[in-house]
Amino acid sequence: MVLTLYGNPKASCTQRVATVMHEKQVPFKLVTIELSKGEHKAPDYLEKQPFGQIPVLDDDGYLIYETRAISRYIAEKYADQGTPLIPKDLKAKGHFEQAASVEQANYDAYAGKAVVEKVFKPMFGQTPDDAVVERLLTSLEASLDVYEKILSKQKYVAGNEITLVDIFHLPLLSLLPLTGRDVYSTRPNVEKWAKGLIDRPSFQSVKDGVRSTA
């Protein structure tokens, strides 16, 4: 049974899940939800995602939403194919969970909102709040200073092997330069890590728009 992903090809959250599916070599069908037309708030879609957000994964009638939850589901269901993305060793998994918490609290909380303000709002004819962007990016840079120290000792954020947590940072890593702030050049370890993730074939396959693979 082919998995069905409901989302928008250009939306970063859809691209994040699709990157994981490419890493795990899982074919999927994309059903496009047009946000500009309000399709994510339509009654039939709200039956799948009661908060009216994207994406949603349908696995033969099993529905799951929230990008990180979907990604974990895919990584565990297809654990024996593609790139291993969740450690099996208990201590390595502890560091994985630690990094996952850091990503949400100390990275996405700032990077995600800054990208919405500076990149996505103008796409919908809205004016970004530059003062808000400044505060968000200042907080993000403080977090990235810590990332720089962590990545000086290991290749990826949870250790020396790539995990879901690294992918969770995509595609915001590729969009951050569009905010107008150079957050990479003074942090060579962060820059190397970010470039390596952005250059992965899995992300290159989705960065310009997610397409069905089945």
Coordinates of N, CA and C in Angstrom, one line a residue:
M1 N 0.8 -1.2 0.0 CA 0.0 0.0 0.0 C 0.9 1.2 0.0
V2 N 0.7 2.1 -1.0 CA 1.5 3.3 -1.1 C 1.0 4.3 0.0
L3 N 2.0 5.0 0.7 CA 1.6 6.0 1.6 C 1.2 7.3 0.9
T4 N 0.2 8.0 1.5 CA -0.2 9.2 1.0 C 0.1 10.4 1.9
L5 N 0.8 11.4 1.4 CA 1.2 12.5 2.2 C 0.3 13.7 1.7
Y6 N -0.5 14.3 2.6 CA -1.2 15.5 2.3 C -0.4 16.7 2.8
G7 N -0.1 17.6 1.9 CA 0.7 18.8 2.2 C 0.9 19.7 1.0
N8 N 1.7 20.7 1.2 CA 1.9 21.6 0.1 C 3.4 21.4 -0.4
P9 N 3.6 21.3 -1.7 CA 5.0 21.0 -2.2 C 6.0 22.0 -1.7
K10 N 5.6 23.3 -1.5 CA 6.6 24.3 -1.2 C 6.7 24.6 0.3
A11 N 5.8 23.9 1.1 CA 5.8 24.2 2.6 C 7.0 23.4 3.2
S12 N 7.7 24.1 4.1 CA 8.9 23.5 4.8 C 8.5 22.3 5.6
C13 N 7.3 22.3 6.2 CA 7.0 21.1 7.0 C 6.7 19.9 6.1
T14 N 6.2 20.1 4.9 CA 6.0 19.0 4.0 C 7.3 18.5 3.5
Q15 N 8.2 19.4 3.2 CA 9.5 19.1 2.7 C 10.3 18.3 3.7
R16 N 10.2 18.7 5.0 CA 10.9 17.9 6.1 C 10.5 16.5 6.1
V17 N 9.2 16.2 6.0 CA 8.7 14.8 6.0 C 9.2 14.1 4.7
A18 N 9.1 14.7 3.6 CA 9.5 14.1 2.3 C 10.9 13.8 2.3
T19 N 11.8 14.6 3.0 CA 13.2 14.4 3.1 C 13.4 13.0 3.8
V20 N 12.7 12.9 4.9 CA 12.8 11.6 5.7 C 12.4 10.4 4.8
M21 N 11.3 10.6 4.0 CA 10.9 9.5 3.2 C 11.9 9.1 2.1
H22 N 12.5 10.1 1.6 CA 13.6 9.9 0.6 C 14.8 9.2 1.3
E23 N 15.1 9.6 2.5 CA 16.2 8.9 3.2 C 15.9 7.5 3.5
K24 N 14.6 7.2 3.8 CA 14.2 5.8 4.1 C 13.8 5.0 2.9
Q25 N 13.9 5.7 1.7 CA 13.5 5.0 0.4 C 12.1 4.5 0.5
V26 N 11.2 5.3 0.9 CA 9.8 5.0 1.0 C 9.0 5.7 0.0
P27 N 8.4 5.0 -1.0 CA 7.6 5.7 -2.0 C 6.4 6.3 -1.4
F28 N 5.9 7.4 -1.9 CA 4.7 8.1 -1.4 C 4.0 8.8 -2.5
K29 N 2.7 9.0 -2.3 CA 1.9 9.9 -3.2 C 1.6 11.2 -2.5
L30 N 1.9 12.3 -3.2 CA 1.6 13.6 -2.6 C 0.2 14.1 -3.0
V31 N -0.6 14.4 -2.1 CA -1.9 15.1 -2.4 C -1.7 16.6 -2.0
T32 N -1.8 17.5 -2.9 CA -1.5 18.9 -2.7 C -2.6 19.6 -2.0
I33 N -2.3 20.2 -0.9 CA -3.3 21.0 -0.1 C -3.0 22.5 -0.4
E34 N -3.8 23.2 -1.1 CA -3.6 24.6 -1.4 C -3.9 25.5 -0.2
L35 N -2.9 26.0 0.4 CA -3.1 26.9 1.6 C -3.8 28.2 1.2
S36 N -3.4 28.7 0.1 CA -4.0 30.0 -0.4 C -5.5 29.9 -0.6
K37 N -6.0 28.7 -0.9 CA -7.4 28.5 -1.1 C -8.1 28.1 0.1
G38 N -7.4 27.9 1.2 CA -8.0 27.5 2.5 C -8.4 26.1 2.6
E39 N -7.7 25.2 1.7 CA -8.1 23.8 1.7 C -7.7 23.1 3.0
H40 N -6.8 23.7 3.7 CA -6.4 23.1 5.0 C -7.5 23.3 6.1
K41 N -8.5 24.2 5.8 CA -9.5 24.4 6.7 C -10.9 23.8 6.3
A42 N -10.8 23.1 5.2 CA -12.1 22.5 4.6 C -12.5 21.4 5.6
P43 N -13.8 21.2 5.7 CA -14.3 20.1 6.6 C -13.7 18.8 6.4
D44 N -13.6 18.3 5.1 CA -13.0 17.0 4.9 C -11.6 16.9 5.3
Y45 N -10.8 18.0 5.2 CA -9.4 17.9 5.6 C -9.4 18.0 7.2
L46 N -10.2 18.7 7.8 CA -10.3 18.8 9.3 C -10.6 17.5 9.9
E47 N -11.2 16.6 9.1 CA -11.4 15.2 9.6 C -10.1 14.5 9.8
K48 N -9.2 14.9 8.9 CA -7.8 14.2 9.0 C -6.9 15.0 10.0
Q49 N -7.0 16.3 10.0 CA -6.1 17.1 10.9 C -7.0 18.2 11.5
P50 N -7.4 17.9 12.8 CA -8.4 18.8 13.4 C -7.9 20.2 13.7
F51 N -6.6 20.4 13.6 CA -6.1 21.8 13.8 C -5.9 22.5 12.5
G52 N -6.2 21.9 11.4 CA -6.2 22.5 10.1 C -4.8 22.9 9.7
Q53 N -3.8 22.0 9.9 CA -2.4 22.3 9.5 C -1.9 21.1 8.6
I54 N -0.8 21.4 8.0 CA -0.2 20.3 7.2 C 1.2 20.0 7.8
P55 N 1.6 18.8 7.5 CA 1.1 17.7 6.6 C 0.3 16.6 7.4
V56 N -0.3 15.7 6.7 CA -0.9 14.5 7.3 C -0.4 13.3 6.5
L57 N -0.1 12.2 7.1 CA 0.2 11.0 6.5 C -0.9 10.0 6.6
D58 N -1.2 9.3 5.5 CA -2.2 8.3 5.5 C -1.5 7.0 5.1
D59 N -1.5 6.1 6.1 CA -0.9 4.8 5.8 C -2.0 3.7 5.9
D60 N -2.6 3.5 4.7 CA -3.7 2.5 4.6 C -4.8 2.7 5.7
G61 N -5.2 4.0 5.8 CA -6.2 4.3 6.8 C -5.7 4.8 8.1
Y62 N -4.5 4.6 8.4 CA -3.9 5.1 9.7 C -3.4 6.5 9.4
L63 N -4.0 7.4 10.1 CA -3.7 8.8 9.9 C -2.8 9.3 11.1
I64 N -1.8 10.1 10.7 CA -0.9 10.7 11.7 C -0.5 12.1 11.2
Y65 N -0.5 13.0 12.1 CA 0.0 14.4 11.7 C 1.0 14.9 12.7
E66 N 1.6 16.1 12.4 CA 2.8 16.7 13.1 C 4.0 16.1 12.4
T67 N 4.9 17.0 11.9 CA 6.0 16.5 11.1 C 7.0 15.6 11.9
R68 N 7.2 15.9 13.1 CA 8.2 15.1 13.9 C 7.6 13.7 14.2
A69 N 6.3 13.7 14.5 CA 5.6 12.4 14.8 C 5.6 11.5 13.5
I70 N 5.3 12.2 12.4 CA 5.3 11.4 11.1 C 6.7 10.9 10.8
S71 N 7.6 11.7 11.0 CA 9.0 11.3 10.7 C 9.5 10.1 11.6
R72 N 9.1 10.2 12.8 CA 9.5 9.1 13.7 C 8.8 7.8 13.3
Y73 N 7.5 7.9 13.0 CA 6.7 6.8 12.5 C 7.4 6.1 11.3
I74 N 7.8 6.9 10.3 CA 8.4 6.4 9.1 C 9.8 5.8 9.5
A75 N 10.5 6.5 10.3 CA 11.9 5.9 10.6 C 11.8 4.6 11.3
E76 N 10.8 4.4 12.2 CA 10.7 3.2 12.9 C 10.0 2.1 12.1
K77 N 9.0 2.4 11.3 CA 8.3 1.4 10.5 C 9.3 0.8 9.5
Y78 N 10.1 1.7 8.9 CA 11.1 1.2 7.9 C 12.5 1.3 8.4
A79 N 12.7 0.8 9.7 CA 14.0 0.9 10.3 C 15.1 0.1 9.6
D80 N 14.7 -0.9 8.9 CA 15.7 -1.8 8.3 C 16.0 -1.4 6.8
Q81 N 15.5 -0.3 6.3 CA 15.8 0.1 5.0 C 16.3 1.6 5.0
G82 N 17.0 1.9 4.0 CA 17.5 3.3 3.8 C 18.5 3.7 4.9
T83 N 18.5 5.0 5.2 CA 19.4 5.5 6.2 C 18.9 5.3 7.6
P84 N 19.7 4.6 8.5 CA 19.2 4.5 9.9 C 19.1 5.9 10.5
L85 N 18.0 6.3 11.1 CA 17.8 7.6 11.6 C 17.4 7.7 13.1
I86 N 17.2 6.6 13.7 CA 17.0 6.6 15.2 C 17.9 5.5 15.8
P87 N 18.8 5.9 16.7 CA 19.7 5.0 17.3 C 19.0 3.9 18.0
K88 N 19.6 2.7 18.1 CA 19.1 1.6 18.8 C 19.8 1.5 20.2
D89 N 21.0 1.8 20.3 CA 21.7 1.8 21.5 C 21.1 2.8 22.5
L90 N 20.9 2.4 23.8 CA 20.1 3.2 24.7 C 20.8 4.5 25.0
K91 N 22.1 4.6 25.2 CA 22.8 5.8 25.5 C 22.8 6.7 24.2
A92 N 23.0 6.2 23.1 CA 22.9 7.0 21.8 C 21.5 7.5 21.6
K93 N 20.5 6.7 22.0 CA 19.1 7.2 21.8 C 18.9 8.3 22.8
G94 N 19.5 8.2 24.0 CA 19.3 9.3 25.0 C 19.8 10.6 24.5
H95 N 21.0 10.6 23.8 CA 21.5 11.8 23.2 C 20.7 12.2 22.0
F96 N 20.1 11.3 21.3 CA 19.2 11.6 20.2 C 17.9 12.4 20.8
E97 N 17.3 11.9 21.8 CA 16.2 12.5 22.4 C 16.6 13.9 23.0
Q98 N 17.7 14.0 23.6 CA 18.2 15.2 24.1 C 18.3 16.3 23.0
A99 N 18.9 15.9 21.8 CA 19.1 16.8 20.7 C 17.7 17.1 20.1
A100 N 16.8 16.2 20.1 CA 15.4 16.5 19.6 C 14.7 17.6 20.4
S101 N 14.9 17.5 21.7 CA 14.3 18.6 22.6 C 15.0 19.9 22.3
V102 N 16.3 19.9 22.1 CA 17.0 21.1 21.9 C 16.6 21.7 20.5
E103 N 16.4 20.9 19.5 CA 15.9 21.4 18.2 C 14.6 22.2 18.3
Q104 N 13.7 21.7 19.1 CA 12.4 22.3 19.2 C 12.5 23.6 20.0
A105 N 13.2 23.5 21.1 CA 13.2 24.6 22.1 C 14.2 25.7 21.8
N106 N 15.3 25.4 21.2 CA 16.4 26.3 21.0 C 16.8 26.6 19.6
Y107 N 16.1 26.0 18.6 CA 16.3 26.2 17.2 C 15.0 26.6 16.5
D108 N 14.1 25.6 16.4 CA 12.9 25.9 15.6 C 12.1 27.0 16.2
A109 N 12.1 27.2 17.5 CA 11.3 28.3 18.2 C 11.7 29.6 17.6
Y110 N 13.0 29.8 17.2 CA 13.5 31.0 16.7 C 13.6 31.0 15.2
A111 N 14.2 30.0 14.6 CA 14.4 29.9 13.2 C 13.1 29.9 12.4
G112 N 12.2 29.0 12.9 CA 10.9 28.9 12.3 C 10.1 30.2 12.2
K113 N 10.0 30.9 13.3 CA 9.3 32.1 13.3 C 9.9 33.2 12.5
A114 N 11.3 33.2 12.5 CA 12.0 34.3 11.7 C 11.8 34.0 10.3
V115 N 11.8 32.8 9.8 CA 11.6 32.5 8.4 C 10.1 32.8 8.0
V116 N 9.2 32.5 8.9 CA 7.8 32.9 8.6 C 7.7 34.4 8.4
E117 N 8.3 35.2 9.3 CA 8.2 36.6 9.2 C 8.9 37.2 7.9
K118 N 10.1 36.7 7.7 CA 10.9 37.3 6.6 C 10.7 36.7 5.3
V119 N 10.4 35.4 5.2 CA 10.3 34.7 3.9 C 8.9 34.4 3.5
F120 N 8.1 33.9 4.4 CA 6.7 33.4 4.0 C 5.7 34.6 4.0
K121 N 5.8 35.5 5.0 CA 4.8 36.5 5.0 C 4.8 37.3 3.7
P122 N 5.9 37.8 3.2 CA 5.9 38.5 1.9 C 5.3 37.7 0.8
M123 N 5.4 36.4 0.8 CA 4.8 35.6 -0.3 C 3.3 35.8 -0.3
F124 N 2.7 36.1 0.9 CA 1.3 36.2 1.0 C 0.9 37.7 1.1
G125 N 1.8 38.6 0.7 CA 1.5 40.0 0.6 C 1.5 40.7 2.0
Q126 N 2.0 40.0 3.0 CA 2.0 40.6 4.3 C 3.4 41.2 4.6
T127 N 3.4 42.1 5.6 CA 4.6 42.9 5.9 C 5.3 42.3 7.1
P128 N 6.5 41.9 7.0 CA 7.2 41.3 8.2 C 7.5 42.3 9.3
D129 N 7.5 41.9 10.5 CA 7.8 42.8 11.6 C 9.3 42.6 11.9
D130 N 10.1 43.6 11.4 CA 11.5 43.6 11.5 C 12.1 43.5 12.9
A131 N 11.3 44.2 13.8 CA 11.8 44.1 15.2 C 11.7 42.7 15.8
V132 N 10.6 42.1 15.4 CA 10.4 40.7 15.9 C 11.5 39.8 15.3
V133 N 11.8 40.0 14.0 CA 12.8 39.2 13.3 C 14.2 39.4 14.0
E134 N 14.5 40.6 14.3 CA 15.7 40.9 15.0 C 15.9 40.2 16.3
R135 N 14.8 40.2 17.1 CA 14.8 39.5 18.4 C 15.0 38.0 18.2
L136 N 14.3 37.5 17.2 CA 14.3 36.0 17.0 C 15.7 35.6 16.5
L137 N 16.3 36.3 15.6 CA 17.6 36.0 15.1 C 18.7 36.2 16.1
T138 N 18.5 37.1 17.0 CA 19.5 37.3 18.1 C 19.5 36.1 19.0
S139 N 18.3 35.6 19.3 CA 18.2 34.4 20.2 C 18.7 33.2 19.4
L140 N 18.4 33.1 18.1 CA 18.9 32.0 17.4 C 20.4 32.0 17.3
E141 N 21.0 33.1 17.2 CA 22.5 33.1 17.1 C 23.1 32.7 18.4
A142 N 22.5 33.0 19.5 CA 23.0 32.6 20.8 C 22.9 31.0 20.9
S143 N 21.8 30.4 20.3 CA 21.7 29.0 20.3 C 22.8 28.4 19.3
L144 N 23.0 29.0 18.2 CA 24.0 28.5 17.2 C 25.4 28.6 17.8
D145 N 25.7 29.5 18.7 CA 27.0 29.6 19.3 C 27.2 28.3 20.1
V146 N 26.1 27.8 20.8 CA 26.2 26.5 21.5 C 26.4 25.3 20.5
Y147 N 25.6 25.4 19.4 CA 25.7 24.4 18.4 C 27.2 24.3 17.8
E148 N 27.8 25.5 17.7 CA 29.2 25.5 17.2 C 30.1 24.7 18.1
K149 N 29.9 24.8 19.4 CA 30.7 24.1 20.4 C 30.4 22.6 20.3
I150 N 29.2 22.2 20.2 CA 28.8 20.8 20.1 C 29.4 20.2 18.8
L151 N 29.2 20.9 17.7 CA 29.7 20.4 16.4 C 31.2 20.5 16.2
S152 N 31.9 21.1 17.2 CA 33.3 21.0 17.1 C 33.8 19.7 17.7
K153 N 33.0 19.0 18.3 CA 33.3 17.7 18.9 C 32.7 16.5 18.3
Q154 N 31.7 16.7 17.4 CA 31.0 15.6 16.8 C 30.5 16.1 15.4
K155 N 30.2 15.1 14.5 CA 29.8 15.5 13.2 C 28.3 16.0 13.1
Y156 N 27.5 15.4 13.9 CA 26.1 15.7 13.9 C 25.6 16.1 15.3
V157 N 24.4 16.6 15.4 CA 23.9 17.2 16.6 C 23.7 16.2 17.7
A158 N 23.5 14.9 17.4 CA 23.2 13.9 18.4 C 24.4 12.9 18.5
G159 N 25.5 13.1 17.7 CA 26.6 12.2 17.7 C 27.3 12.3 16.4
N160 N 28.0 11.2 16.1 CA 28.8 11.1 14.8 C 28.0 10.5 13.7
E161 N 26.8 10.1 13.9 CA 25.9 9.6 12.8 C 24.7 10.5 12.6
I162 N 24.3 10.6 11.4 CA 23.1 11.4 11.1 C 21.9 10.8 11.8
T163 N 21.0 11.6 12.3 CA 19.7 11.1 12.8 C 18.6 12.0 12.3
L164 N 17.3 11.6 12.7 CA 16.2 12.4 12.4 C 16.3 13.9 12.8
V165 N 17.0 14.1 14.0 CA 17.1 15.4 14.5 C 17.8 16.4 13.5
D166 N 18.9 15.9 12.9 CA 19.5 16.7 11.9 C 18.6 17.1 10.8
I167 N 17.8 16.1 10.3 CA 16.8 16.4 9.3 C 15.7 17.3 9.7
F168 N 15.4 17.3 11.0 CA 14.4 18.2 11.6 C 14.8 19.7 11.4
H169 N 16.1 19.9 11.3 CA 16.6 21.3 11.1 C 16.4 21.8 9.7
L170 N 16.1 20.8 8.8 CA 15.8 21.2 7.4 C 14.3 21.4 7.2
P171 N 13.9 22.2 6.3 CA 14.6 23.0 5.4 C 15.0 24.5 5.9
L172 N 14.7 24.7 7.2 CA 15.0 26.0 7.7 C 16.5 26.4 7.5
L173 N 17.3 25.4 7.6 CA 18.8 25.7 7.4 C 19.0 26.4 6.1
S174 N 18.3 25.9 5.1 CA 18.5 26.5 3.7 C 17.8 27.8 3.5
L175 N 16.8 28.1 4.4 CA 16.0 29.4 4.2 C 16.6 30.5 5.1
L176 N 17.3 30.2 6.1 CA 17.8 31.2 7.0 C 18.6 32.3 6.3
P177 N 19.4 32.0 5.3 CA 20.1 33.1 4.6 C 19.1 34.2 4.0
L178 N 17.9 33.7 3.7 CA 16.9 34.6 3.1 C 16.4 35.6 4.1
T179 N 16.7 35.5 5.4 CA 16.3 36.4 6.4 C 17.1 37.7 6.4
G180 N 18.3 37.6 5.6 CA 19.2 38.7 5.5 C 20.3 38.7 6.6
R181 N 20.3 37.7 7.4 CA 21.3 37.6 8.5 C 22.2 36.5 8.2
D182 N 23.5 36.7 8.1 CA 24.5 35.7 7.9 C 24.8 35.0 9.3
V183 N 24.2 33.8 9.4 CA 24.4 33.1 10.7 C 25.5 32.0 10.6
Y184 N 26.1 31.9 9.4 CA 27.0 30.7 9.2 C 28.5 31.1 9.2
S185 N 28.8 32.1 8.5 CA 30.3 32.4 8.2 C 31.2 32.5 9.4
T186 N 30.6 32.9 10.6 CA 31.4 33.0 11.8 C 31.4 31.8 12.6
R187 N 30.6 30.8 12.1 CA 30.5 29.5 12.9 C 30.8 28.3 11.9
P188 N 32.1 28.1 11.7 CA 32.5 27.1 10.6 C 32.0 25.7 10.8
N189 N 31.8 25.3 12.1 CA 31.3 23.9 12.3 C 29.8 23.9 12.0
V190 N 29.1 24.9 12.3 CA 27.7 25.0 12.0 C 27.5 25.0 10.5
E191 N 28.4 25.8 9.8 CA 28.3 26.0 8.4 C 28.6 24.7 7.7
K192 N 29.6 24.0 8.1 CA 29.9 22.7 7.5 C 28.8 21.7 7.6
W193 N 28.2 21.6 8.8 CA 27.1 20.7 9.1 C 25.9 21.1 8.3
A194 N 25.5 22.4 8.2 CA 24.4 22.8 7.5 C 24.5 22.5 6.0
K195 N 25.7 22.8 5.5 CA 26.0 22.6 4.0 C 25.9 21.1 3.7
G196 N 26.4 20.2 4.6 CA 26.3 18.8 4.4 C 24.9 18.3 4.3
L197 N 24.0 18.8 5.2 CA 22.6 18.4 5.2 C 21.9 19.0 3.9
I198 N 22.1 20.2 3.6 CA 21.5 20.8 2.5 C 21.8 20.1 1.2
D199 N 23.1 19.6 1.1 CA 23.6 19.0 -0.1 C 23.2 17.5 -0.2
R200 N 22.5 16.9 0.8 CA 22.1 15.5 0.7 C 21.1 15.4 -0.4
P201 N 21.2 14.3 -1.2 CA 20.3 14.0 -2.3 C 18.8 14.1 -1.8
S202 N 18.6 13.6 -0.6 CA 17.2 13.6 -0.1 C 16.6 15.0 -0.1
F203 N 17.3 15.9 0.4 CA 16.8 17.3 0.5 C 16.8 18.0 -0.9
Q204 N 17.9 17.7 -1.6 CA 17.9 18.3 -3.0 C 16.7 17.8 -3.8
S205 N 16.1 16.7 -3.5 CA 15.0 16.2 -4.2 C 13.7 16.9 -3.9
V206 N 13.7 17.6 -2.8 CA 12.4 18.2 -2.3 C 12.5 19.7 -2.2
K207 N 13.7 20.3 -2.2 CA 13.9 21.7 -1.8 C 13.1 22.7 -2.8
D208 N 12.9 22.3 -4.0 CA 12.2 23.2 -5.0 C 10.8 22.8 -5.1
G209 N 10.3 21.8 -4.3 CA 9.0 21.3 -4.4 C 8.9 19.8 -4.3
V210 N 8.0 19.4 -3.4 CA 7.8 17.9 -3.2 C 7.0 17.3 -4.3
R211 N 7.4 16.2 -4.8 CA 6.7 15.5 -5.8 C 6.5 14.0 -5.4
S212 N 5.4 13.5 -5.9 CA 5.1 12.0 -5.6 C 6.2 11.2 -6.2
T213 N 6.5 10.1 -5.5 CA 7.5 9.2 -5.9 C 6.9 7.8 -6.2
A214 N 5.6 7.7 -6.1 CA 5.0 6.4 -6.4 C 3.7 6.7 -7.3

